[in-house]
mmCIF file of C-alpha atoms and ligand atoms in Angstrom:
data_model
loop_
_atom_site.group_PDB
_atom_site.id
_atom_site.type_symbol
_atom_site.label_atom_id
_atom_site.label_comp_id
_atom_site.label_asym_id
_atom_site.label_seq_id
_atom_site.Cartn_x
_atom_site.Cartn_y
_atom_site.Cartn_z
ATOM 1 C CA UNK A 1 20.755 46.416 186.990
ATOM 2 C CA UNK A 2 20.876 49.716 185.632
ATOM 3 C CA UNK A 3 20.572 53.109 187.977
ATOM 4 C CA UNK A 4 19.989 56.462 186.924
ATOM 5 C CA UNK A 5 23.494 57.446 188.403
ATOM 6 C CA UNK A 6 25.517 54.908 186.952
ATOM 7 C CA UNK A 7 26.427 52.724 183.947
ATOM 8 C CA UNK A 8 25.523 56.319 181.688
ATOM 9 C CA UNK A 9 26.932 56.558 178.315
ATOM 10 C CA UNK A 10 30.338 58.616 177.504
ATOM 11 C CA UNK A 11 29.881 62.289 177.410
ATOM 12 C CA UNK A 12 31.337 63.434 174.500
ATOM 13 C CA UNK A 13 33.722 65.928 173.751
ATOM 14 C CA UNK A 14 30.853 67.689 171.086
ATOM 15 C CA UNK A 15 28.745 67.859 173.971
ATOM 16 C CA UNK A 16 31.209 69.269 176.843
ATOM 17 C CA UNK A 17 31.827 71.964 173.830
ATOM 18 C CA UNK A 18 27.973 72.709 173.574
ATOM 19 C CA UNK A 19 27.767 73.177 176.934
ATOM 20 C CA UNK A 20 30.542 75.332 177.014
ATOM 21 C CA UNK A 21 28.697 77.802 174.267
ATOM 22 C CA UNK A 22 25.775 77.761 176.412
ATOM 23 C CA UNK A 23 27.191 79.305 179.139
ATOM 24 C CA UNK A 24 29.165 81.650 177.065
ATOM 25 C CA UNK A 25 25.358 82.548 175.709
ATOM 26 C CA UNK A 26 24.059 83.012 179.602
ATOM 27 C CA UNK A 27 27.092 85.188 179.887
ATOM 28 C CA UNK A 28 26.894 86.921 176.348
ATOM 29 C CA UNK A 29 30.475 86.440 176.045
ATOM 30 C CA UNK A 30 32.768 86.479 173.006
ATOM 31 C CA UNK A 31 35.930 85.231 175.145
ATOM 32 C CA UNK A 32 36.744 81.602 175.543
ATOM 33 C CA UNK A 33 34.763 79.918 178.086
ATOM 34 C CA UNK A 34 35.961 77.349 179.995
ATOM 35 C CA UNK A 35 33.831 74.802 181.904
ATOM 36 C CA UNK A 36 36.515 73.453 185.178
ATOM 37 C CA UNK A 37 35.971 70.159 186.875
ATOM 38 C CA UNK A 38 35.537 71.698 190.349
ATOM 39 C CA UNK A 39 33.647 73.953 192.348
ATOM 40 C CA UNK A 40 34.039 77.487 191.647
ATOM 41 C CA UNK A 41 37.121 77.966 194.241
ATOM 42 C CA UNK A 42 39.172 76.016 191.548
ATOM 43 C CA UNK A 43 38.683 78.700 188.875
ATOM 44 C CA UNK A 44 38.955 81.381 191.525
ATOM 45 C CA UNK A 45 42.294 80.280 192.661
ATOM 46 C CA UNK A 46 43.472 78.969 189.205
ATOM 47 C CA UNK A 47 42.933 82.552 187.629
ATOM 48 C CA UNK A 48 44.556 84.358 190.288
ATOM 49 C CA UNK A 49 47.769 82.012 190.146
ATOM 50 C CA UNK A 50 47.743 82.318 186.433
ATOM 51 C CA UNK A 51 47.204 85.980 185.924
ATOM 52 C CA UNK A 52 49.264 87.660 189.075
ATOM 53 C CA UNK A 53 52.843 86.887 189.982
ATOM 54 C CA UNK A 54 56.154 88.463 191.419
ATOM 55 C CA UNK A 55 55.451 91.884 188.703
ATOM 56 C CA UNK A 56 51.848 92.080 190.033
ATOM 57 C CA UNK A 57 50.484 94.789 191.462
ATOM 58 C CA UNK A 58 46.926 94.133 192.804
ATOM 59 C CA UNK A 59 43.752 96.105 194.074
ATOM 60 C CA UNK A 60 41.886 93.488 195.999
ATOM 61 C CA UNK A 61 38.492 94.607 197.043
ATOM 62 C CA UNK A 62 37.422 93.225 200.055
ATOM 63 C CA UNK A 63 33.089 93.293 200.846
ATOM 64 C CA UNK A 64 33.277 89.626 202.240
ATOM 65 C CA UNK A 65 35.011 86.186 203.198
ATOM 66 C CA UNK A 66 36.196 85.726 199.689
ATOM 67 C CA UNK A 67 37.692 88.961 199.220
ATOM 68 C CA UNK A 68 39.929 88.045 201.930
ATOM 69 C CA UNK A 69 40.544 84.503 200.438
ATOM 70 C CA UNK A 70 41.857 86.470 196.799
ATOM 71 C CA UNK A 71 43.754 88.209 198.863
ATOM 72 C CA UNK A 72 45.901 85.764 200.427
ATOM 73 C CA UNK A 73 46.263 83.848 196.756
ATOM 74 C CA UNK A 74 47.333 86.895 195.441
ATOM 75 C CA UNK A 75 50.289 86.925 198.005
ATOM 76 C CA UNK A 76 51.048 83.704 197.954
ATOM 77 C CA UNK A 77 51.418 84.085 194.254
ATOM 78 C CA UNK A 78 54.190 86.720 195.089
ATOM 79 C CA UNK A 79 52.097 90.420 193.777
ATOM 80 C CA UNK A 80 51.810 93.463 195.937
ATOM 81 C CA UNK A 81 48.829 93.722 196.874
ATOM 82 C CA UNK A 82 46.739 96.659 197.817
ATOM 83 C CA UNK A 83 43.721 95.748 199.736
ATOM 84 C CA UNK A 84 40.538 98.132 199.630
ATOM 85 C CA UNK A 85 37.861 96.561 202.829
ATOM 86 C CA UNK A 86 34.557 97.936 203.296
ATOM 87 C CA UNK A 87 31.911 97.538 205.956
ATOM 88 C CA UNK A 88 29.920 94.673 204.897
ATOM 89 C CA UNK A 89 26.920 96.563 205.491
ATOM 90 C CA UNK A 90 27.736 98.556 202.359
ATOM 91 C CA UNK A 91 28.487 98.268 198.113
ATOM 92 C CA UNK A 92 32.322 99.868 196.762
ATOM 93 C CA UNK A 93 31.702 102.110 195.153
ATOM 94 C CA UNK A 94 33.475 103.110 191.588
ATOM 95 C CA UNK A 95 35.039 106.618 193.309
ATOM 96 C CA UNK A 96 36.505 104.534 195.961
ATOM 97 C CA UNK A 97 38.282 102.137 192.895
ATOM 98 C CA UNK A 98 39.227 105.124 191.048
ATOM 99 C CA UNK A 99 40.779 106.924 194.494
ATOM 100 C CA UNK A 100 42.954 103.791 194.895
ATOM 101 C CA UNK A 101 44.589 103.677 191.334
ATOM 102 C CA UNK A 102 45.533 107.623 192.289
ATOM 103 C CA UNK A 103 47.161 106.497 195.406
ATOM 104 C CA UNK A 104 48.385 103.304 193.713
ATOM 105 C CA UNK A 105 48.573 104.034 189.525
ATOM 106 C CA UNK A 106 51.077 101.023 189.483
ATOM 107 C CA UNK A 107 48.051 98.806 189.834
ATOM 108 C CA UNK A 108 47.386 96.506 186.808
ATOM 109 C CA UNK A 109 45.139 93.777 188.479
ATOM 110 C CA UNK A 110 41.965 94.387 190.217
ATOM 111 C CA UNK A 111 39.893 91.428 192.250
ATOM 112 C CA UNK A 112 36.614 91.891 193.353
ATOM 113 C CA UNK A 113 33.207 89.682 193.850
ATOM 114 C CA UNK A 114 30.424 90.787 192.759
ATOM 115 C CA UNK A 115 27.544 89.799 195.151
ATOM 116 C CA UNK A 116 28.771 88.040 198.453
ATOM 117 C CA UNK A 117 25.967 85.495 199.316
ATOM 118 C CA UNK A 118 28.175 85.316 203.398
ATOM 119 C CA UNK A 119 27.358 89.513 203.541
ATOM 120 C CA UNK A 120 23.932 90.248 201.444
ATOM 121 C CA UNK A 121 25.905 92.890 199.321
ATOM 122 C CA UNK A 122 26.817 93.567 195.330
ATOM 123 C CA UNK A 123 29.136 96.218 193.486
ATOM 124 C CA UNK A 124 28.505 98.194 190.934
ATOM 125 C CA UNK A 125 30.508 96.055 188.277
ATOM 126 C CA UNK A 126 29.543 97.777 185.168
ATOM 127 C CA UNK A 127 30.873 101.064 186.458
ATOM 128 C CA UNK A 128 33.758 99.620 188.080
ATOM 129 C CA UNK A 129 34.561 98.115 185.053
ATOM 130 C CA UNK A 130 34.989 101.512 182.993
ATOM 131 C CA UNK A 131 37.860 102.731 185.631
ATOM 132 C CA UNK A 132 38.993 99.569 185.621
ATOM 133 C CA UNK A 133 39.521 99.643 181.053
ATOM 134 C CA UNK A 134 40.568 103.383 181.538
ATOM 135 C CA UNK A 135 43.339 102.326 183.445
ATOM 136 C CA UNK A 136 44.402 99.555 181.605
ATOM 137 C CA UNK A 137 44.710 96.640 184.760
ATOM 138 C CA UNK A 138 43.109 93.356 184.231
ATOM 139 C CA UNK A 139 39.710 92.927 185.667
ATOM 140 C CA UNK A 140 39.058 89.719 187.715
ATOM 141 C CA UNK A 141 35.747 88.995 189.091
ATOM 142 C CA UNK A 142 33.835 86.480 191.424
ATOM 143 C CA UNK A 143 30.231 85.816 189.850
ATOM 144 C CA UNK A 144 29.389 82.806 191.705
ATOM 145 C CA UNK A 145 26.767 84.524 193.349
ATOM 146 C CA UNK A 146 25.539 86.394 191.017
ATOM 147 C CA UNK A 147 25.022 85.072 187.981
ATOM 148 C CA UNK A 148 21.454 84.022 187.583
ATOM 149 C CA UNK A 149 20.276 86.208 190.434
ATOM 150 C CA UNK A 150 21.283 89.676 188.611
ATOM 151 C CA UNK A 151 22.973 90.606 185.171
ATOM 152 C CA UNK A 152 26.592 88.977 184.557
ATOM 153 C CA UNK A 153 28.042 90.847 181.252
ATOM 154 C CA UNK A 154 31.490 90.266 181.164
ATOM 155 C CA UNK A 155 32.255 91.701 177.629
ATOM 156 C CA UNK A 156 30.148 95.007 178.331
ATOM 157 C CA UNK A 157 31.825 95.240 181.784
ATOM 158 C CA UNK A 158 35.232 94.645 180.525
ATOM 159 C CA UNK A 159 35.807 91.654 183.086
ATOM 160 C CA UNK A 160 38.585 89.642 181.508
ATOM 161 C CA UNK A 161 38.539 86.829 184.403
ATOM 162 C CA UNK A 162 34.846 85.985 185.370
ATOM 163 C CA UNK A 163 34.163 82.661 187.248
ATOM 164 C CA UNK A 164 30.537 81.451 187.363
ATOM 165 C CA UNK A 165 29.346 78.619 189.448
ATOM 166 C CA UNK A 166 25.629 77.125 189.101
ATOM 167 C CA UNK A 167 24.857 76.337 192.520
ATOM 168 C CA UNK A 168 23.232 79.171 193.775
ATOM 169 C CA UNK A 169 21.015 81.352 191.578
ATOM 170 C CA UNK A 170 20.881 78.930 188.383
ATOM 171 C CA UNK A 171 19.770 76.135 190.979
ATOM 172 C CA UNK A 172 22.367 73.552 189.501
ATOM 173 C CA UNK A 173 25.135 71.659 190.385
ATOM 174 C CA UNK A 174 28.250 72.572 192.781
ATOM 175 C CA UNK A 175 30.754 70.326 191.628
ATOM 176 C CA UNK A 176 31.531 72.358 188.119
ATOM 177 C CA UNK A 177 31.775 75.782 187.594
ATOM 178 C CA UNK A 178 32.954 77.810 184.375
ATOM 179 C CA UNK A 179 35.549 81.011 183.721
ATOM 180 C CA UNK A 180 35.617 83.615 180.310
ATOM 181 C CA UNK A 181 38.761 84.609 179.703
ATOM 182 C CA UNK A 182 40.044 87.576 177.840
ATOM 183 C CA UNK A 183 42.911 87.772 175.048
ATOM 184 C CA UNK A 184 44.780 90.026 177.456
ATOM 185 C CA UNK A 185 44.070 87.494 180.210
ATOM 186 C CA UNK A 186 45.515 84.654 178.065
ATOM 187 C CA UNK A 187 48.255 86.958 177.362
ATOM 188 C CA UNK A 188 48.800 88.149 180.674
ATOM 189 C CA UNK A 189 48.932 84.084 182.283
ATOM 190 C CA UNK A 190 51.424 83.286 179.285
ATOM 191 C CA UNK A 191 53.891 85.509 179.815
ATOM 192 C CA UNK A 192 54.028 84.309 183.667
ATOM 193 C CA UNK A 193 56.324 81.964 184.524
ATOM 194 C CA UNK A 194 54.849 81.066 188.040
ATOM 195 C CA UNK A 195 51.728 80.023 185.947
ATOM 196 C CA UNK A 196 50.693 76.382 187.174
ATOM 197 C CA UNK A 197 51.436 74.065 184.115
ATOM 198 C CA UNK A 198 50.734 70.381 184.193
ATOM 199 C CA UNK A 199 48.572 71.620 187.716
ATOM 200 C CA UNK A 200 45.262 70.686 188.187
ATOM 201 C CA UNK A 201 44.726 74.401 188.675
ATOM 202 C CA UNK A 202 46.116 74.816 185.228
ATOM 203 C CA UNK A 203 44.018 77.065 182.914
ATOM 204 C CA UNK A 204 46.878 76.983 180.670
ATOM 205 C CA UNK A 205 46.931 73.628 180.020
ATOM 206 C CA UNK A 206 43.348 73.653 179.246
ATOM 207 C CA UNK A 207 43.625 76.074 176.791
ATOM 208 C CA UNK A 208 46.576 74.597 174.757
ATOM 209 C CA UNK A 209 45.189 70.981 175.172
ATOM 210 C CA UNK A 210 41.472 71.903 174.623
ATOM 211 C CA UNK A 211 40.955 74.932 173.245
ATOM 212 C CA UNK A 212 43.654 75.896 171.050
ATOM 213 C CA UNK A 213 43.595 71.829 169.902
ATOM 214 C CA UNK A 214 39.899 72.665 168.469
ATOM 215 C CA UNK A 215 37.962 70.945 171.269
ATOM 216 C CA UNK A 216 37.971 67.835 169.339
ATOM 217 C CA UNK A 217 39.227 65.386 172.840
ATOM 218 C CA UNK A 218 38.658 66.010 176.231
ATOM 219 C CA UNK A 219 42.724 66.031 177.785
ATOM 220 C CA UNK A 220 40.573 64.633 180.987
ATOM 221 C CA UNK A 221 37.768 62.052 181.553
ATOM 222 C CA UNK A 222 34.166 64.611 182.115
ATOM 223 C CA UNK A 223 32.718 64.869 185.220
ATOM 224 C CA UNK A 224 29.606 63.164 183.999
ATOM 225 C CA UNK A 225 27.027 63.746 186.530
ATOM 226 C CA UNK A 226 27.808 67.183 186.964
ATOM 227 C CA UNK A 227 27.929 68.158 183.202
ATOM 228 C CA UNK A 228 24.605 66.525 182.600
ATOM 229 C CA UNK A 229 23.191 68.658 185.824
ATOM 230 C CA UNK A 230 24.763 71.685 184.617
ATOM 231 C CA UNK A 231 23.617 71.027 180.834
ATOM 232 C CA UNK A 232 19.701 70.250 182.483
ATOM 233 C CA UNK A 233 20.145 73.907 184.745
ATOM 234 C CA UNK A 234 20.773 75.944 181.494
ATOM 235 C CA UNK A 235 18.105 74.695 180.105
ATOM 236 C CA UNK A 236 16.054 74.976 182.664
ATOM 237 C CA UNK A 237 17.466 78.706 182.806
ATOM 238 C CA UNK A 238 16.958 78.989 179.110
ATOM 239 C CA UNK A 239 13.075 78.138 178.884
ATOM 240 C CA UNK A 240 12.012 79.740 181.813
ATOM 241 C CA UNK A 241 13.733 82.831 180.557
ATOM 242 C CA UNK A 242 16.837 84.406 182.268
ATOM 243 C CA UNK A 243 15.547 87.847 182.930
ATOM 244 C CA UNK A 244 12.448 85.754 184.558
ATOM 245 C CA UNK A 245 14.958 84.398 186.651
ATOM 246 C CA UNK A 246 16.721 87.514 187.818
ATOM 247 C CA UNK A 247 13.330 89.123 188.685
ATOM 248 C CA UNK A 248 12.067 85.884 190.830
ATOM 249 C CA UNK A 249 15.502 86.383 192.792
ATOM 250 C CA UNK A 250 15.005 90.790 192.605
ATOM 251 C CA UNK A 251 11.193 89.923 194.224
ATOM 252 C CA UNK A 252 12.826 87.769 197.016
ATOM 253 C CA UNK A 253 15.130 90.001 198.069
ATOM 254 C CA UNK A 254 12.845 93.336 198.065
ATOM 255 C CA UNK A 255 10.399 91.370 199.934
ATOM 256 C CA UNK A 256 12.374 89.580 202.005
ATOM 257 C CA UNK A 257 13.857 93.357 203.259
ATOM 258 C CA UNK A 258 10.297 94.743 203.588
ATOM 259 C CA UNK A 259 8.608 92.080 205.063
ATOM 260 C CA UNK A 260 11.745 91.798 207.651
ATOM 261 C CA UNK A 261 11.113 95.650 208.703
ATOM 262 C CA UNK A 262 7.359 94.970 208.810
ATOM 263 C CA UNK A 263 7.958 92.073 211.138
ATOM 264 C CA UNK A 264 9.450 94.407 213.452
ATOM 265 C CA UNK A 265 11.088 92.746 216.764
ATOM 266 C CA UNK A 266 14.428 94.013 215.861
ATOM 267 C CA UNK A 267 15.239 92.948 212.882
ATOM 268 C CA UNK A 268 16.805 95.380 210.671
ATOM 269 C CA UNK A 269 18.031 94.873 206.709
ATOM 270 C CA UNK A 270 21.727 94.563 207.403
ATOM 271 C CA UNK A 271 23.091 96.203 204.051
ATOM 272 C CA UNK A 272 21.893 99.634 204.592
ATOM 273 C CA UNK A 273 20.711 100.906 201.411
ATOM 274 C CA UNK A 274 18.479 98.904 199.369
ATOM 275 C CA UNK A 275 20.302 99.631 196.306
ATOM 276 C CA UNK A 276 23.658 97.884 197.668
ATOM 277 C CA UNK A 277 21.526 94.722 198.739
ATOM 278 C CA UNK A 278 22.334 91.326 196.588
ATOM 279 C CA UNK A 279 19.130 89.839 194.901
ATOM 280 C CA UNK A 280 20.971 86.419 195.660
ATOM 281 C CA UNK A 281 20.536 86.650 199.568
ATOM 282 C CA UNK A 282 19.147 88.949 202.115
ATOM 283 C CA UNK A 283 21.273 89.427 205.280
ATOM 284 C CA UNK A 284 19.329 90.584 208.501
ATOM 285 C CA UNK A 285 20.789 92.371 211.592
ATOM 286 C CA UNK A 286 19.086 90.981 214.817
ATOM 287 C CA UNK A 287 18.540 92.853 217.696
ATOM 288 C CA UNK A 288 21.206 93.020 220.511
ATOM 289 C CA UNK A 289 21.080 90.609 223.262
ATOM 290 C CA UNK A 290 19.744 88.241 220.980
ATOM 291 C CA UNK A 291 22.003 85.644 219.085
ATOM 292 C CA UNK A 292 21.047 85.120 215.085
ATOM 293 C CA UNK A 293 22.656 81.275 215.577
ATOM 294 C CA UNK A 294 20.120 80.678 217.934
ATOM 295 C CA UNK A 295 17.292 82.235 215.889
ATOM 296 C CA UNK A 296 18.281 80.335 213.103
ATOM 297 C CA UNK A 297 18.634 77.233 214.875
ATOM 298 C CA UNK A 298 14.800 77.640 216.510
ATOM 299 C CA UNK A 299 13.292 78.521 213.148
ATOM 300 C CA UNK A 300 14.872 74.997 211.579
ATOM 301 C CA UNK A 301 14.084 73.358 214.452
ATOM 302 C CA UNK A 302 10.427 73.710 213.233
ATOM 303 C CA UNK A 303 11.380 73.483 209.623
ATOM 304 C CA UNK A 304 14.375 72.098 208.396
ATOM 305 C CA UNK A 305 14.238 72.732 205.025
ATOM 306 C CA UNK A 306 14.469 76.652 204.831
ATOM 307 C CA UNK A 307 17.049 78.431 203.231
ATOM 308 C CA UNK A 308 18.023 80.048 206.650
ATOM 309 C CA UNK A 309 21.749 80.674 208.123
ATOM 310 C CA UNK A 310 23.462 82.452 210.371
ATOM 311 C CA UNK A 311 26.242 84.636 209.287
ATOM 312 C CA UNK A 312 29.591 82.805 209.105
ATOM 313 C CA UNK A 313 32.196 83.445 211.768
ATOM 314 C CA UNK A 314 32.145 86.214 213.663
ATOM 315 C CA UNK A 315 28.961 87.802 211.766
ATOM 316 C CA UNK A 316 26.906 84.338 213.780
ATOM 317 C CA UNK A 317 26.124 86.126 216.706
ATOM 318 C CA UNK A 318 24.464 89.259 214.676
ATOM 319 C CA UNK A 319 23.404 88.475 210.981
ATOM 320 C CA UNK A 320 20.730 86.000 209.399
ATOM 321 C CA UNK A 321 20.970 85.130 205.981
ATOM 322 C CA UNK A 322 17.873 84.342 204.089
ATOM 323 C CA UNK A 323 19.585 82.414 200.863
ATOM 324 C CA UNK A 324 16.580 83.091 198.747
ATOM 325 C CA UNK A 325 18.219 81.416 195.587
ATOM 326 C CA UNK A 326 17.436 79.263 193.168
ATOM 327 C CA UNK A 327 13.845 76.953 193.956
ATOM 328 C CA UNK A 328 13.929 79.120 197.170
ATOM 329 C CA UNK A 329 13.488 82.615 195.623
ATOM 330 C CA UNK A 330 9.945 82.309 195.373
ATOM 331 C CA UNK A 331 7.412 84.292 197.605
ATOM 332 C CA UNK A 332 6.221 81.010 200.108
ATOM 333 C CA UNK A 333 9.755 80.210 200.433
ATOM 334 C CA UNK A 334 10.013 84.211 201.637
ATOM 335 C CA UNK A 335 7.120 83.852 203.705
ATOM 336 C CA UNK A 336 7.373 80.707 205.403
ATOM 337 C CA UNK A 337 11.245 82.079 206.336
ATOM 338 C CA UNK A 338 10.023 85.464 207.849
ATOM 339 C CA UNK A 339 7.037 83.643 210.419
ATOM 340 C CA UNK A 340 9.294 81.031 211.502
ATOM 341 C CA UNK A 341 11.817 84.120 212.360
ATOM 342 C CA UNK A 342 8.814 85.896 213.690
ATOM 343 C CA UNK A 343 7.939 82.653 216.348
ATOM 344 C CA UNK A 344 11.460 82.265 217.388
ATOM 345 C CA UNK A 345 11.774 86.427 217.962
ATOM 346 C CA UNK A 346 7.927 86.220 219.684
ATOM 347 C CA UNK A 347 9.021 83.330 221.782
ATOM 348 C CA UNK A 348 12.277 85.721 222.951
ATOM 349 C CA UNK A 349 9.660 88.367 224.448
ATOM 350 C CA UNK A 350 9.787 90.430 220.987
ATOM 351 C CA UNK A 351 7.119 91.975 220.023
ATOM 352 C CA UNK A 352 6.159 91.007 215.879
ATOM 353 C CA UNK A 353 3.725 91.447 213.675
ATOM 354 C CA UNK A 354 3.723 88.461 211.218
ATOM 355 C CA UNK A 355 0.369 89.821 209.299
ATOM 356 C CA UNK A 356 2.376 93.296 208.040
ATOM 357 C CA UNK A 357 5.339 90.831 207.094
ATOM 358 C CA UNK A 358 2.700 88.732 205.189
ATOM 359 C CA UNK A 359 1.211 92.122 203.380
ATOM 360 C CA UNK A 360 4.581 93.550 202.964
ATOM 361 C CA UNK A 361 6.051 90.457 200.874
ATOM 362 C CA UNK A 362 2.734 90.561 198.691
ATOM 363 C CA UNK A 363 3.265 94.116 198.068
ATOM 364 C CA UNK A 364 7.001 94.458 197.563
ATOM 365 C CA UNK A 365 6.410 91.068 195.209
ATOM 366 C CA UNK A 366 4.201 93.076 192.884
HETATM 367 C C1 LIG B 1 29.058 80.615 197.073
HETATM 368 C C2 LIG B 1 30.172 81.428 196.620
HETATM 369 C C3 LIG B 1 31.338 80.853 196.114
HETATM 370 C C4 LIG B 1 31.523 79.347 196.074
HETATM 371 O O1 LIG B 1 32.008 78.886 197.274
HETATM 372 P P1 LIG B 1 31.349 77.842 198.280
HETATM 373 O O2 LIG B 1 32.307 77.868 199.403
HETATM 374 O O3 LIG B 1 31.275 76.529 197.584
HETATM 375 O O4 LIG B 1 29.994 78.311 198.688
HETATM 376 C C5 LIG B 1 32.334 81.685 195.667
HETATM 377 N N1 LIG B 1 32.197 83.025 195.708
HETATM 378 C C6 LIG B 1 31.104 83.604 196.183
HETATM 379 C C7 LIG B 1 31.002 85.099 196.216
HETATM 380 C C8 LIG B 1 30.057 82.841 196.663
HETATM 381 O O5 LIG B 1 28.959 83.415 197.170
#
């Protein structure tokens, strides 16, 4: 018996390749692009162990959970590191990068994500990027949440480490992800000994096995399902039109902030100015002496599937995340999420007003 799963022909090395170039087209890269055999936290950590060692001096920006995860890779991985946190209700900005090389001009690595799904925020990359090249460090950047929902130019921006994942804007799988990687990134992870080699976390040994050996055999067996899903999101991505995704996901998250301040009952946007907000996800402070996690959990109690969570950690007692992303950034999937908050905020004593909400999405939507 066959099943739509299982028993499916060899994916081919040709074909891994292609869909390799595609995402190097999504990206509008000219580095080597590398699709890994893992969620995106294998790139994220492989890069980092490649790339920074003992010699290493590191800026690690911190606007969210992963910031703080680079971080402690970075250390483990023996570099100094220097670590720049801002309140996740805001964006870094490029003066704050450009302050710490003048404390710091010994730095040569920089980390950074670039839109934090967990906090509702993105940085300026592209600007970033240009103190970044002027001071010659190597420029390593988490796209997972980004790409798809906003603009991910890696050669423009001067990233030489980007790491892309297609389960969040691009609406595809989780179980691969993909990495560009600049000459002076392949340089950089050469000339360190405390690269991983013969490591599943190698990006070495991909190169010399794969790339460099013409991408004629795969030096692993494919993760079938996954490529296929990622090869069916990209084109998916590619008919509908990439900049007609990254304005579905910018309408989701302007409405989603007006038609939460329409709503009223105490909901605030929790990134302060619009401009710092992530079109992947809107994050929403609740009023005090009510919990979000309990918000949440009364909205899905109604409706299960809506793209509704509390913050993680700490940030569950104050901060709702709408994850408007990828089938959810439409405006229903906004609406349906703000009157199920309104209910659970009216049932609370709050005073709402669901109809502004309603007219507010319409508007900001247009
Ligand atoms: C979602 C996301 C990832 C991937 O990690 P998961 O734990 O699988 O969600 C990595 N980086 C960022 C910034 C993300 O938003």
């Amino acid at each position: 018996m066959t099943h739509p799963f299982l028993d499916l022909p060899p994916l081919s090395a040709e074909r891994f390749a292609a869909i390799e170039d595609r995402v190097a087209r999504l990206l509008d890269t000219r580095q080597d692009v590398l699709v890994t055999q893992g969620e995106a936290l294998l790139p994220l950590e492989g890069a980092i162990r490649a790339a920074a060692g003992p010699g290493t001096v590191a800026l690690n920006v911190i606007t969210g959970p992963y910031g703080q995860t680079f971080g402690h890779w970075l250390r483990d991985s023996g570099a100094t590191v220097h670590d720049l946190a801002v309140p996740f209700h805001t964006a870094v900005t490029a003066g704050q990068i450009r302050d710490a090389f003048d404390e710091h001009p010994e730095i040569d690595f920089v980390s950074l994500v670039h839109a934090e799904a967990a906090t509702g925020n993105t940085n300026p990359v592209a600007a970033i990027g240009e103190v970044v090249r002027e001071r010659g460090a190597l420029f390593y950047l988490d796209a997972v949440a980004s790409v798809g929902a906003e603009p991910v130019l890696p050669d423009a921006w001067g990233v030489d480490l980007c790491v892309i994942g297609a389960q969040k804007a691009l609406g595809g799988p989780a179980g691969v992800s993909a990495i560009s990687v600049s000459e002076r990134a392949w340089a950089r992870m050469a000339a360190n000994p405390g690269a991983p080699r013969r490591s599943y976390l190698s990006l070495l040994d991909w190169k010399e096995r794969w790339l460099d050996a013409g991408r004629k055999a795969l030096p692993h067996a494919p993760a079938q399902l996954e490529m296929l899903a990622l090869e069916a999101c990209l084109e998916r991505v590619e008919s509908a039109g990439l900049e007609t995704v990254t304005a579905r996901h910018r309408g989701a998250a302007l409405a989603t902030r007006a038609g939460a301040v329409a709503l009223g009952g105490g909901l605030e946007p929790y990134v302060h100015e619009a401009g710092d907000a992530a079109p992947v996800a809107t994050t929403l402070r609740v009023p005090s002496g009510v919990a979000a996690s309990e918000l949440v959990a009364r909205a899905l109690a109604d409706d299960p599937a809506l793209p509704l969570a509390a913050g993680g950690g700490a940030l569950a007692r104050e901060m709702i995340r709408v994850n408007h992303y990828g089938p959810d950034a439409t405006p229903e999937a906004v609406r349906a999420c703000l009157a199920a908050l309104g209910r659970a905020l009216e049932e609370r004593g709050l005073t709402v007003d669901p109809a502004a909400a309603r007219d507010a999405v319409a508007e900001a939507w247009r």
